[in-house]
PDB file of C-alpha atoms in Angstrom:
ATOM      1  CA  MET A   8      39.780  99.811 -31.351  1.00 43.00           C
ATOM      2  CA  THR A   9      40.403  98.498 -27.928  1.00 40.00           C
ATOM      3  CA  ASN A  10      37.556  97.788 -25.503  1.00 43.00           C
ATOM      4  CA  ALA A  11      37.903  97.602 -21.727  1.00 41.00           C
ATOM      5  CA  SER A  12      38.640  94.392 -20.021  1.00 38.00           C
ATOM      6  CA  SER A  13      36.383  93.101 -17.441  1.00 37.00           C
ATOM      7  CA  THR A  14      39.320  91.884 -15.228  1.00 37.00           C
ATOM      8  CA  LEU A  15      38.966  93.220 -11.588  1.00 44.00           C
ATOM      9  CA  THR A  16      41.393  96.121 -10.934  1.00 39.00           C
ATOM     10  CA  SER A  17      42.186  96.984  -7.251  1.00 38.00           C
ATOM     11  CA  SER A  18      43.554 100.452  -7.843  1.00 43.00           C
ATOM     12  CA  VAL A  19      43.507 102.913 -10.712  1.00 45.00           C
ATOM     13  CA  ASN A  20      45.463 106.292 -11.020  1.00 46.00           C
ATOM     14  CA  PRO A  21      44.322 109.106 -13.187  1.00 45.00           C
ATOM     15  CA  ILE A  22      46.432 110.287 -16.095  1.00 41.00           C
ATOM     16  CA  SER A  23      47.921 113.688 -15.226  1.00 37.00           C
ATOM     17  CA  VAL A  24      47.914 116.076 -18.078  1.00 37.00           C
ATOM     18  CA  GLN A  25      47.565 119.921 -17.901  1.00 38.00           C
ATOM     19  CA  PRO A  26      44.991 121.641 -20.033  1.00 39.00           C
ATOM     20  CA  THR A  27      46.254 123.348 -23.233  1.00 38.00           C
ATOM     21  CA  SER A  28      45.244 126.907 -24.224  1.00 42.00           C
ATOM     22  CA  ASN A  29      42.964 127.416 -27.195  1.00 48.00           C
ATOM     23  CA  VAL A  30      42.064 123.913 -27.261  1.00 56.00           C
ATOM     24  CA  SER A  31      38.609 122.418 -26.467  1.00 67.00           C
ATOM     25  CA  PRO A  32      38.545 121.078 -22.890  1.00 90.00           C
ATOM     26  CA  ILE A  33      36.577 118.076 -23.982  1.00 96.00           C
ATOM     27  CA  LYS A  34      38.810 115.140 -25.048  1.00 97.00           C
ATOM     28  CA  GLY A  35      36.586 112.370 -24.166  1.00 98.00           C
ATOM     29  CA  VAL A  36      32.900 111.468 -23.324  1.00 98.00           C
ATOM     30  CA  LEU A  37      31.617 108.949 -20.973  1.00 98.00           C
ATOM     31  CA  PHE A  38      28.055 107.845 -20.444  1.00 98.00           C
ATOM     32  CA  ASP A  39      26.250 105.856 -17.777  1.00 98.00           C
ATOM     33  CA  LEU A  40      24.328 103.208 -19.385  1.00 98.00           C
ATOM     34  CA  ASP A  41      20.645 102.561 -17.996  1.00 97.00           C
ATOM     35  CA  GLY A  42      18.618 105.720 -18.113  1.00 96.00           C
ATOM     36  CA  THR A  43      21.431 107.882 -19.787  1.00 98.00           C
ATOM     37  CA  LEU A  44      22.597 106.127 -23.049  1.00 98.00           C
ATOM     38  CA  ALA A  45      20.066 103.578 -23.319  1.00 98.00           C
ATOM     39  CA  ASP A  46      16.260 103.300 -22.274  1.00 97.00           C
ATOM     40  CA  THR A  47      16.570  99.850 -20.688  1.00 97.00           C
ATOM     41  CA  ALA A  48      13.426 100.332 -18.392  1.00 97.00           C
ATOM     42  CA  PRO A  49      11.067  98.135 -20.863  1.00 97.00           C
ATOM     43  CA  ASP A  50      13.281  95.068 -20.515  1.00 97.00           C
ATOM     44  CA  LEU A  51      14.197  95.520 -16.935  1.00 97.00           C
ATOM     45  CA  ILE A  52      10.420  96.047 -15.765  1.00 97.00           C
ATOM     46  CA  GLN A  53       9.396  93.207 -18.001  1.00 97.00           C
ATOM     47  CA  ALA A  54      11.840  90.978 -16.223  1.00 98.00           C
ATOM     48  CA  LEU A  55      10.544  92.306 -12.894  1.00 98.00           C
ATOM     49  CA  ASN A  56       7.035  91.467 -13.904  1.00 98.00           C
ATOM     50  CA  LEU A  57       7.832  87.984 -14.857  1.00 98.00           C
ATOM     51  CA  SER A  58       9.622  87.369 -11.634  1.00 98.00           C
ATOM     52  CA  LEU A  59       6.638  88.903  -9.567  1.00 98.00           C
ATOM     53  CA  ASN A  60       4.277  86.735 -11.519  1.00 98.00           C
ATOM     54  CA  ASP A  61       6.529  83.677 -10.479  1.00 98.00           C
ATOM     55  CA  PHE A  62       6.107  84.571  -6.850  1.00 97.00           C
ATOM     56  CA  GLY A  63       2.243  85.441  -7.312  1.00 97.00           C
ATOM     57  CA  PHE A  64       2.498  89.242  -7.073  1.00 97.00           C
ATOM     58  CA  PRO A  65       0.731  91.616  -9.414  1.00 96.00           C
ATOM     59  CA  LYS A  66       2.682  93.110 -12.282  1.00 96.00           C
ATOM     60  CA  GLN A  67       3.835  96.864 -12.340  1.00 96.00           C
ATOM     61  CA  SER A  68       3.525  99.411 -14.915  1.00 95.00           C
ATOM     62  CA  ILE A  69       6.370 100.819 -16.691  1.00 94.00           C
ATOM     63  CA  SER A  70       5.410 104.320 -15.750  1.00 93.00           C
ATOM     64  CA  SER A  71       5.407 103.557 -11.989  1.00 94.00           C
ATOM     65  CA  MET A  72       8.727 101.718 -12.123  1.00 96.00           C
ATOM     66  CA  ARG A  73      10.658 103.832 -14.585  1.00 94.00           C
ATOM     67  CA  SER A  74      12.462 105.950 -11.986  1.00 92.00           C
ATOM     68  CA  ALA A  75      13.802 102.948 -10.096  1.00 93.00           C
ATOM     69  CA  ALA A  76      15.336 101.343 -13.267  1.00 91.00           C
ATOM     70  CA  SER A  77      18.359 103.522 -12.910  1.00 85.00           C
ATOM     71  CA  HIS A  78      19.292 102.000  -9.468  1.00 90.00           C
ATOM     72  CA  GLY A  79      19.463  98.366 -10.183  1.00 90.00           C
ATOM     73  CA  SER A  80      17.402  95.191  -9.827  1.00 95.00           C
ATOM     74  CA  LEU A  81      16.846  95.335  -6.126  1.00 95.00           C
ATOM     75  CA  ALA A  82      15.547  98.684  -6.350  1.00 95.00           C
ATOM     76  CA  LEU A  83      12.970  97.664  -8.635  1.00 97.00           C
ATOM     77  CA  VAL A  84      11.871  94.870  -6.302  1.00 98.00           C
ATOM     78  CA  ASN A  85      11.896  97.463  -3.428  1.00 97.00           C
ATOM     79  CA  ALA A  86       9.754  99.822  -5.409  1.00 96.00           C
ATOM     80  CA  ALA A  87       7.354  97.081  -6.473  1.00 97.00           C
ATOM     81  CA  GLN A  88       7.051  95.330  -2.950  1.00 97.00           C
ATOM     82  CA  PRO A  89       8.520  97.558  -0.267  1.00 96.00           C
ATOM     83  CA  ASP A  90       7.052  95.544   2.646  1.00 96.00           C
ATOM     84  CA  LEU A  91       8.276  92.183   1.959  1.00 97.00           C
ATOM     85  CA  PRO A  92      10.859  90.515   4.076  1.00 97.00           C
ATOM     86  CA  SER A  93      14.503  91.048   2.780  1.00 96.00           C
ATOM     87  CA  GLU A  94      14.956  87.265   2.133  1.00 97.00           C
ATOM     88  CA  GLN A  95      11.808  87.189  -0.218  1.00 97.00           C
ATOM     89  CA  LYS A  96      12.942  90.406  -2.007  1.00 97.00           C
ATOM     90  CA  THR A  97      16.383  88.649  -2.607  1.00 97.00           C
ATOM     91  CA  ALA A  98      14.642  85.675  -4.085  1.00 98.00           C
ATOM     92  CA  ILE A  99      12.480  87.851  -6.583  1.00 98.00           C
ATOM     93  CA  GLN A 100      15.587  89.908  -7.356  1.00 97.00           C
ATOM     94  CA  LYS A 101      17.584  86.608  -8.335  1.00 98.00           C
ATOM     95  CA  ARG A 102      14.577  85.466 -10.575  1.00 98.00           C
ATOM     96  CA  LEU A 103      14.497  88.877 -12.154  1.00 98.00           C
ATOM     97  CA  LEU A 104      18.151  88.616 -13.128  1.00 97.00           C
ATOM     98  CA  THR A 105      17.497  85.186 -14.639  1.00 98.00           C
ATOM     99  CA  HIS A 106      14.566  86.508 -16.739  1.00 98.00           C
ATOM    100  CA  TYR A 107      16.641  89.698 -17.573  1.00 98.00           C
ATOM    101  CA  HIS A 108      19.399  87.437 -18.948  1.00 97.00           C
ATOM    102  CA  HIS A 109      17.020  86.107 -21.659  1.00 98.00           C
ATOM    103  CA  ILE A 110      15.343  89.351 -22.690  1.00 98.00           C
ATOM    104  CA  ASN A 111      18.231  91.847 -22.175  1.00 98.00           C
ATOM    105  CA  GLY A 112      18.170  94.079 -25.211  1.00 96.00           C
ATOM    106  CA  ASP A 113      14.900  92.885 -26.745  1.00 97.00           C
ATOM    107  CA  ASN A 114      13.145  96.387 -26.085  1.00 97.00           C
ATOM    108  CA  THR A 115      16.064  98.412 -25.419  1.00 98.00           C
ATOM    109  CA  GLU A 116      17.015 101.400 -27.671  1.00 97.00           C
ATOM    110  CA  ILE A 117      19.344 104.310 -27.439  1.00 98.00           C
ATOM    111  CA  PHE A 118      17.753 107.502 -26.252  1.00 98.00           C
ATOM    112  CA  ASP A 119      16.481 110.045 -28.862  1.00 98.00           C
ATOM    113  CA  GLY A 120      19.153 112.424 -30.192  1.00 98.00           C
ATOM    114  CA  LEU A 121      22.118 110.117 -29.029  1.00 98.00           C
ATOM    115  CA  ASP A 122      22.830 108.414 -32.268  1.00 97.00           C
ATOM    116  CA  ALA A 123      23.528 111.875 -33.562  1.00 98.00           C
ATOM    117  CA  VAL A 124      25.824 112.642 -30.579  1.00 98.00           C
ATOM    118  CA  LEU A 125      27.818 109.344 -31.194  1.00 98.00           C
ATOM    119  CA  SER A 126      28.081 110.223 -34.817  1.00 98.00           C
ATOM    120  CA  LEU A 127      29.535 113.678 -33.963  1.00 98.00           C
ATOM    121  CA  LEU A 128      32.084 112.277 -31.639  1.00 98.00           C
ATOM    122  CA  ASP A 129      33.102 109.727 -34.315  1.00 98.00           C
ATOM    123  CA  SER A 130      33.656 112.524 -36.908  1.00 98.00           C
ATOM    124  CA  LYS A 131      35.665 114.606 -34.383  1.00 97.00           C
ATOM    125  CA  ASN A 132      37.804 111.606 -33.460  1.00 97.00           C
ATOM    126  CA  ILE A 133      36.609 112.053 -29.754  1.00 98.00           C
ATOM    127  CA  PRO A 134      36.717 108.750 -27.880  1.00 98.00           C
ATOM    128  CA  TYR A 135      33.739 107.620 -25.835  1.00 98.00           C
ATOM    129  CA  GLY A 136      32.546 104.810 -23.740  1.00 98.00           C
ATOM    130  CA  VAL A 137      30.423 103.673 -20.764  1.00 98.00           C
ATOM    131  CA  VAL A 138      30.948 103.530 -17.101  1.00 98.00           C
ATOM    132  CA  THR A 139      28.110 101.693 -15.546  1.00 98.00           C
ATOM    133  CA  ASN A 140      27.377  99.794 -12.301  1.00 96.00           C
ATOM    134  CA  LYS A 141      25.536  97.143 -14.419  1.00 96.00           C
ATOM    135  CA  ALA A 142      27.358  93.846 -14.247  1.00 96.00           C
ATOM    136  CA  ALA A 143      29.376  92.989 -17.338  1.00 97.00           C
ATOM    137  CA  ARG A 144      27.336  89.817 -18.155  1.00 97.00           C
ATOM    138  CA  PHE A 145      24.422  92.079 -18.884  1.00 97.00           C
ATOM    139  CA  ALA A 146      26.117  95.384 -20.065  1.00 97.00           C
ATOM    140  CA  ARG A 147      28.357  93.901 -22.729  1.00 97.00           C
ATOM    141  CA  PRO A 148      25.487  91.841 -24.483  1.00 98.00           C
ATOM    142  CA  LEU A 149      23.461  94.830 -24.278  1.00 98.00           C
ATOM    143  CA  LEU A 150      25.898  97.039 -26.039  1.00 98.00           C
ATOM    144  CA  ASP A 151      26.535  94.245 -28.518  1.00 98.00           C
ATOM    145  CA  SER A 152      22.883  94.257 -29.394  1.00 97.00           C
ATOM    146  CA  LEU A 153      22.840  97.997 -29.837  1.00 98.00           C
ATOM    147  CA  GLN A 154      25.858  97.589 -32.157  1.00 97.00           C
ATOM    148  CA  LEU A 155      27.823 100.053 -30.026  1.00 98.00           C
ATOM    149  CA  THR A 156      30.759  97.786 -28.723  1.00 97.00           C
ATOM    150  CA  GLN A 157      33.082  98.132 -31.652  1.00 96.00           C
ATOM    151  CA  ARG A 158      32.554 101.949 -31.615  1.00 97.00           C
ATOM    152  CA  MET A 159      33.616 102.363 -27.916  1.00 98.00           C
ATOM    153  CA  ARG A 160      37.076 102.997 -26.670  1.00 98.00           C
ATOM    154  CA  THR A 161      36.193 101.688 -23.237  1.00 98.00           C
ATOM    155  CA  ILE A 162      33.292  99.836 -21.462  1.00 98.00           C
ATOM    156  CA  ILE A 163      33.571  99.605 -17.687  1.00 98.00           C
ATOM    157  CA  SER A 164      30.990  97.569 -15.803  1.00 97.00           C
ATOM    158  CA  GLY A 165      30.127  97.296 -12.237  1.00 95.00           C
ATOM    159  CA  ASP A 166      32.404  94.462 -11.716  1.00 96.00           C
ATOM    160  CA  SER A 167      35.239  95.868 -13.779  1.00 97.00           C
ATOM    161  CA  THR A 168      36.966  97.185 -10.556  1.00 96.00           C
ATOM    162  CA  PHE A 169      36.560  96.202  -6.951  1.00 96.00           C
ATOM    163  CA  ASN A 170      34.527  99.411  -6.212  1.00 96.00           C
ATOM    164  CA  ALA A 171      31.670 100.724  -8.388  1.00 96.00           C
ATOM    165  CA  LYS A 172      30.490 104.408  -8.741  1.00 97.00           C
ATOM    166  CA  PRO A 173      30.661 106.646  -6.977  1.00 96.00           C
ATOM    167  CA  HIS A 174      34.063 105.377  -6.423  1.00 97.00           C
ATOM    168  CA  THR A 175      36.828 106.742  -8.543  1.00 97.00           C
ATOM    169  CA  ALA A 176      38.349 103.469  -9.723  1.00 98.00           C
ATOM    170  CA  PRO A 177      35.903 102.816 -12.520  1.00 98.00           C
ATOM    171  CA  MET A 178      35.987 106.283 -13.746  1.00 98.00           C
ATOM    172  CA  TRP A 179      39.786 106.575 -13.751  1.00 98.00           C
ATOM    173  CA  LEU A 180      40.181 103.046 -15.585  1.00 98.00           C
ATOM    174  CA  ALA A 181      37.926 104.342 -18.241  1.00 98.00           C
ATOM    175  CA  ALA A 182      40.024 107.600 -18.455  1.00 98.00           C
ATOM    176  CA  GLN A 183      43.189 105.447 -18.947  1.00 98.00           C
ATOM    177  CA  GLN A 184      41.781 103.271 -21.626  1.00 98.00           C
ATOM    178  CA  MET A 185      40.533 106.204 -23.620  1.00 98.00           C
ATOM    179  CA  GLY A 186      44.005 108.012 -23.067  1.00 97.00           C
ATOM    180  CA  CYS A 187      42.280 111.160 -21.625  1.00 98.00           C
ATOM    181  CA  ALA A 188      43.052 113.209 -18.644  1.00 97.00           C
ATOM    182  CA  PRO A 189      40.038 113.155 -16.254  1.00 97.00           C
ATOM    183  CA  HIS A 190      39.548 116.728 -16.285  1.00 97.00           C
ATOM    184  CA  THR A 191      39.013 116.705 -20.018  1.00 98.00           C
ATOM    185  CA  ILE A 192      36.321 114.068 -19.882  1.00 98.00           C
ATOM    186  CA  LEU A 193      32.570 114.864 -19.975  1.00 98.00           C
ATOM    187  CA  TYR A 194      30.666 112.146 -17.912  1.00 98.00           C
ATOM    188  CA  LEU A 195      26.801 112.088 -18.288  1.00 98.00           C
ATOM    189  CA  GLY A 196      24.481 110.441 -15.901  1.00 98.00           C
ATOM    190  CA  ASP A 197      20.959 110.474 -14.582  1.00 97.00           C
ATOM    191  CA  ALA A 198      21.581 109.524 -10.830  1.00 96.00           C
ATOM    192  CA  GLU A 199      23.262 111.512  -8.018  1.00 97.00           C
ATOM    193  CA  ARG A 200      25.995 108.896  -7.751  1.00 96.00           C
ATOM    194  CA  ASP A 201      26.863 109.454 -11.305  1.00 98.00           C
ATOM    195  CA  LEU A 202      27.625 113.065 -10.722  1.00 98.00           C
ATOM    196  CA  ILE A 203      29.486 112.324  -7.196  1.00 98.00           C
ATOM    197  CA  ALA A 204      31.535 109.906  -9.177  1.00 98.00           C
ATOM    198  CA  ALA A 205      32.334 112.458 -11.954  1.00 98.00           C
ATOM    199  CA  GLN A 206      33.210 115.017  -9.161  1.00 98.00           C
ATOM    200  CA  ASN A 207      35.285 112.531  -7.206  1.00 97.00           C
ATOM    201  CA  ALA A 208      37.211 111.651 -10.494  1.00 98.00           C
ATOM    202  CA  ASN A 209      37.706 115.404 -11.541  1.00 97.00           C
ATOM    203  CA  MET A 210      35.667 115.054 -14.610  1.00 98.00           C
ATOM    204  CA  ILE A 211      32.994 117.377 -15.987  1.00 97.00           C
ATOM    205  CA  GLY A 212      29.797 116.163 -14.658  1.00 98.00           C
ATOM    206  CA  ALA A 213      26.606 116.564 -16.738  1.00 98.00           C
ATOM    207  CA  VAL A 214      23.038 115.522 -15.874  1.00 98.00           C
ATOM    208  CA  ALA A 215      20.789 113.744 -18.533  1.00 98.00           C
ATOM    209  CA  LEU A 216      17.601 115.073 -17.597  1.00 97.00           C
ATOM    210  CA  TRP A 217      15.799 112.674 -20.075  1.00 97.00           C
ATOM    211  CA  GLY A 218      16.833 109.753 -17.816  1.00 97.00           C
ATOM    212  CA  TYR A 219      15.156 108.084 -15.003  1.00 96.00           C
ATOM    213  CA  ILE A 220      14.918 110.967 -12.633  1.00 96.00           C
ATOM    214  CA  SER A 221      11.948 110.755 -10.034  1.00 92.00           C
ATOM    215  CA  GLN A 222      10.008 113.505  -8.643  1.00 91.00           C
ATOM    216  CA  ASP A 223      11.877 113.160  -5.454  1.00 91.00           C
ATOM    217  CA  ASP A 224      15.208 113.705  -6.889  1.00 94.00           C
ATOM    218  CA  LEU A 225      16.774 117.182  -6.777  1.00 96.00           C
ATOM    219  CA  PRO A 226      19.245 117.268  -9.750  1.00 96.00           C
ATOM    220  CA  ASN A 227      19.857 120.941  -9.262  1.00 96.00           C
ATOM    221  CA  ASN A 228      21.578 119.908  -5.944  1.00 97.00           C
ATOM    222  CA  TRP A 229      23.840 117.398  -7.619  1.00 97.00           C
ATOM    223  CA  PRO A 230      27.446 118.359  -8.311  1.00 97.00           C
ATOM    224  CA  ALA A 231      27.113 118.865 -11.957  1.00 97.00           C
ATOM    225  CA  LYS A 232      28.588 121.400 -14.317  1.00 96.00           C
ATOM    226  CA  HIS A 233      25.860 121.022 -17.046  1.00 97.00           C
ATOM    227  CA  TYR A 234      22.184 119.975 -17.647  1.00 98.00           C
ATOM    228  CA  PHE A 235      20.869 118.657 -20.880  1.00 98.00           C
ATOM    229  CA  GLU A 236      17.131 118.386 -21.359  1.00 97.00           C
ATOM    230  CA  ALA A 237      17.425 115.991 -24.564  1.00 98.00           C
ATOM    231  CA  GLY A 238      20.081 114.432 -26.640  1.00 97.00           C
ATOM    232  CA  LYS A 239      19.794 117.185 -29.381  1.00 97.00           C
ATOM    233  CA  CYS A 240      20.638 119.779 -26.771  1.00 98.00           C
ATOM    234  CA  LEU A 241      23.698 117.639 -25.819  1.00 98.00           C
ATOM    235  CA  GLU A 242      24.642 117.449 -29.566  1.00 98.00           C
ATOM    236  CA  LYS A 243      24.287 121.223 -30.137  1.00 97.00           C
ATOM    237  CA  TRP A 244      26.550 122.017 -27.119  1.00 97.00           C
ATOM    238  CA  LEU A 245      29.281 119.394 -28.097  1.00 97.00           C
ATOM    239  CA  ALA A 246      29.302 120.720 -31.828  1.00 97.00           C
ATOM    240  CA  GLU A 247      29.959 124.210 -30.223  1.00 95.00           C
ATOM    241  CA  GLN A 248      32.743 122.822 -28.006  1.00 94.00           C
ATOM    242  CA  LEU A 249      34.767 120.454 -30.200  1.00 93.00           C
TER     243      LEU A 249
END
């Protein structure tokens, strides 16, 4: 099984294949990583708190920072200390990433029900993978620790192409590596940019409602085709489709 290269790609074109009648429209499945496939908030927020402590700021609770975990390290710093000068936020962010490098995966687990989803996809020979804005130096070791790397047909990180989501480049690169036409791929995410990326790439967008969605988010307004409350709901739906 071939995994994605982390080489930068300047442009990616989608595979053009017309749908076939009487055949399941789902030929591949892609997941966002943080807040969709894996519950990475405990490690990210621990790294944030270690960094905040280094700079003399109080630690934050997981519950208060959880919704920011889907939006990257700087979003976590902004949520924890919104009034700091940008230079100080950047320094805290850099220290956060240093701490995260050492604890990445220690307390991260796949969300409930998704093991069964992946097993179903394996049993049906449906290729799957990840498209994340997380840098490869963090995404790949994390997937290794979750023992998912060898099961995935593609792993596209935030630095695998010159443009991250919601740009089409990482989405189409994943489609190429899975050998699937974009319109036959289900893409699951927990942030608006994920669904915009799916729409831009002509994929079937679905919202992972179990993810890091804040009270201020309006997922019903995102350009999604499907909404899933939990992994078991996704598994049931896929079993009917495949």
